[in-house]
């Protein structure tokens, strides 16, 4: 653990049962098409929440995402 209470990459990888090299390989991989789409939807959700001052419920969020063509 570091002096500010955070775990190092080595400690975290060991706890997860993987090597540091495997972690860095995963970290630097290319995102799949699905992961890219999920990131885009997440960014759109954040934009909608910001526009509506975080007062968007689930149903309204789904309607807004559908309206903007983000969900199928």
PDB file of C-alpha atoms in Angstrom:
ATOM      1  CA  UNK A   1       0.000   0.000   0.000  1.00  0.00           C
ATOM      2  CA  UNK A   2       1.272   3.462  -0.823  1.00  0.00           C
ATOM      3  CA  UNK A   3       1.669   6.253   1.713  1.00  0.00           C
ATOM      4  CA  UNK A   4      -1.679   7.763   0.664  1.00  0.00           C
ATOM      5  CA  UNK A   5      -3.554   4.501   1.306  1.00  0.00           C
ATOM      6  CA  UNK A   6      -3.863   3.322  -2.290  1.00  0.00           C
ATOM      7  CA  UNK A   7      -2.847  -0.108  -3.517  1.00  0.00           C
ATOM      8  CA  UNK A   8      -0.071  -0.503  -6.055  1.00  0.00           C
ATOM      9  CA  UNK A   9      -0.596  -2.167  -9.425  1.00  0.00           C
ATOM     10  CA  UNK A  10       1.482  -5.126  -8.206  1.00  0.00           C
ATOM     11  CA  UNK A  11      -0.674  -5.589  -5.102  1.00  0.00           C
ATOM     12  CA  UNK A  12      -3.909  -5.247  -7.032  1.00  0.00           C
ATOM     13  CA  UNK A  13      -2.799  -7.669  -9.755  1.00  0.00           C
ATOM     14  CA  UNK A  14      -1.648 -10.196  -7.160  1.00  0.00           C
ATOM     15  CA  UNK A  15      -5.025  -9.976  -5.381  1.00  0.00           C
ATOM     16  CA  UNK A  16      -6.781 -10.543  -8.717  1.00  0.00           C
ATOM     17  CA  UNK A  17      -4.538 -13.501  -9.478  1.00  0.00           C
ATOM     18  CA  UNK A  18      -2.981 -11.974 -12.598  1.00  0.00           C
ATOM     19  CA  UNK A  19       0.450 -10.690 -13.522  1.00  0.00           C
ATOM     20  CA  UNK A  20       1.303  -7.008 -13.884  1.00  0.00           C
ATOM     21  CA  UNK A  21       2.070  -7.711 -17.531  1.00  0.00           C
ATOM     22  CA  UNK A  22      -1.418  -9.162 -18.076  1.00  0.00           C
ATOM     23  CA  UNK A  23      -2.957  -6.073 -16.477  1.00  0.00           C
ATOM     24  CA  UNK A  24      -1.006  -3.699 -18.703  1.00  0.00           C
ATOM     25  CA  UNK A  25      -1.772  -5.802 -21.781  1.00  0.00           C
ATOM     26  CA  UNK A  26      -5.488  -5.587 -20.921  1.00  0.00           C
ATOM     27  CA  UNK A  27      -5.227  -1.861 -20.181  1.00  0.00           C
ATOM     28  CA  UNK A  28      -3.660  -1.122 -23.577  1.00  0.00           C
ATOM     29  CA  UNK A  29      -5.868  -3.411 -25.679  1.00  0.00           C
ATOM     30  CA  UNK A  30      -8.120  -2.190 -28.451  1.00  0.00           C
ATOM     31  CA  UNK A  31     -11.728  -1.877 -27.401  1.00  0.00           C
ATOM     32  CA  UNK A  32     -14.265  -4.172 -29.015  1.00  0.00           C
ATOM     33  CA  UNK A  33     -17.087  -2.627 -31.034  1.00  0.00           C
ATOM     34  CA  UNK A  34     -19.483  -3.340 -28.172  1.00  0.00           C
ATOM     35  CA  UNK A  35     -17.186  -1.678 -25.621  1.00  0.00           C
ATOM     36  CA  UNK A  36     -16.908   1.378 -27.889  1.00  0.00           C
ATOM     37  CA  UNK A  37     -20.700   1.547 -28.201  1.00  0.00           C
ATOM     38  CA  UNK A  38     -21.131   1.194 -24.425  1.00  0.00           C
ATOM     39  CA  UNK A  39     -18.694   4.058 -23.835  1.00  0.00           C
ATOM     40  CA  UNK A  40     -20.609   6.240 -26.290  1.00  0.00           C
ATOM     41  CA  UNK A  41     -23.905   5.504 -24.522  1.00  0.00           C
ATOM     42  CA  UNK A  42     -22.320   6.217 -21.139  1.00  0.00           C
ATOM     43  CA  UNK A  43     -21.016   9.567 -22.404  1.00  0.00           C
ATOM     44  CA  UNK A  44     -24.484  10.392 -23.758  1.00  0.00           C
ATOM     45  CA  UNK A  45     -26.022   9.505 -20.376  1.00  0.00           C
ATOM     46  CA  UNK A  46     -23.572  11.876 -18.677  1.00  0.00           C
ATOM     47  CA  UNK A  47     -24.461  14.671 -21.131  1.00  0.00           C
ATOM     48  CA  UNK A  48     -28.182  14.137 -20.548  1.00  0.00           C
ATOM     49  CA  UNK A  49     -27.726  14.155 -16.769  1.00  0.00           C
ATOM     50  CA  UNK A  50     -25.738  17.373 -16.995  1.00  0.00           C
ATOM     51  CA  UNK A  51     -28.421  19.044 -19.156  1.00  0.00           C
ATOM     52  CA  UNK A  52     -31.147  17.998 -16.717  1.00  0.00           C
ATOM     53  CA  UNK A  53     -29.193  18.706 -13.482  1.00  0.00           C
ATOM     54  CA  UNK A  54     -29.009  14.992 -12.566  1.00  0.00           C
ATOM     55  CA  UNK A  55     -32.805  14.741 -12.260  1.00  0.00           C
ATOM     56  CA  UNK A  56     -33.438  12.160 -14.972  1.00  0.00           C
ATOM     57  CA  UNK A  57     -35.118   8.933 -13.887  1.00  0.00           C
ATOM     58  CA  UNK A  58     -34.659   5.589 -15.611  1.00  0.00           C
ATOM     59  CA  UNK A  59     -37.770   5.809 -17.807  1.00  0.00           C
ATOM     60  CA  UNK A  60     -37.007   9.326 -18.969  1.00  0.00           C
ATOM     61  CA  UNK A  61     -33.366   8.435 -19.637  1.00  0.00           C
ATOM     62  CA  UNK A  62     -34.409   5.480 -21.801  1.00  0.00           C
ATOM     63  CA  UNK A  63     -36.837   7.707 -23.753  1.00  0.00           C
ATOM     64  CA  UNK A  64     -34.164  10.360 -24.317  1.00  0.00           C
ATOM     65  CA  UNK A  65     -31.578   7.799 -25.410  1.00  0.00           C
ATOM     66  CA  UNK A  66     -34.089   6.211 -27.799  1.00  0.00           C
ATOM     67  CA  UNK A  67     -35.047   9.620 -29.172  1.00  0.00           C
ATOM     68  CA  UNK A  68     -31.392  10.336 -29.925  1.00  0.00           C
ATOM     69  CA  UNK A  69     -30.935   6.912 -31.532  1.00  0.00           C
ATOM     70  CA  UNK A  70     -28.545   5.617 -28.853  1.00  0.00           C
ATOM     71  CA  UNK A  71     -30.529   2.516 -27.922  1.00  0.00           C
ATOM     72  CA  UNK A  72     -32.008  -0.124 -30.173  1.00  0.00           C
TER      73      UNK A  72
END
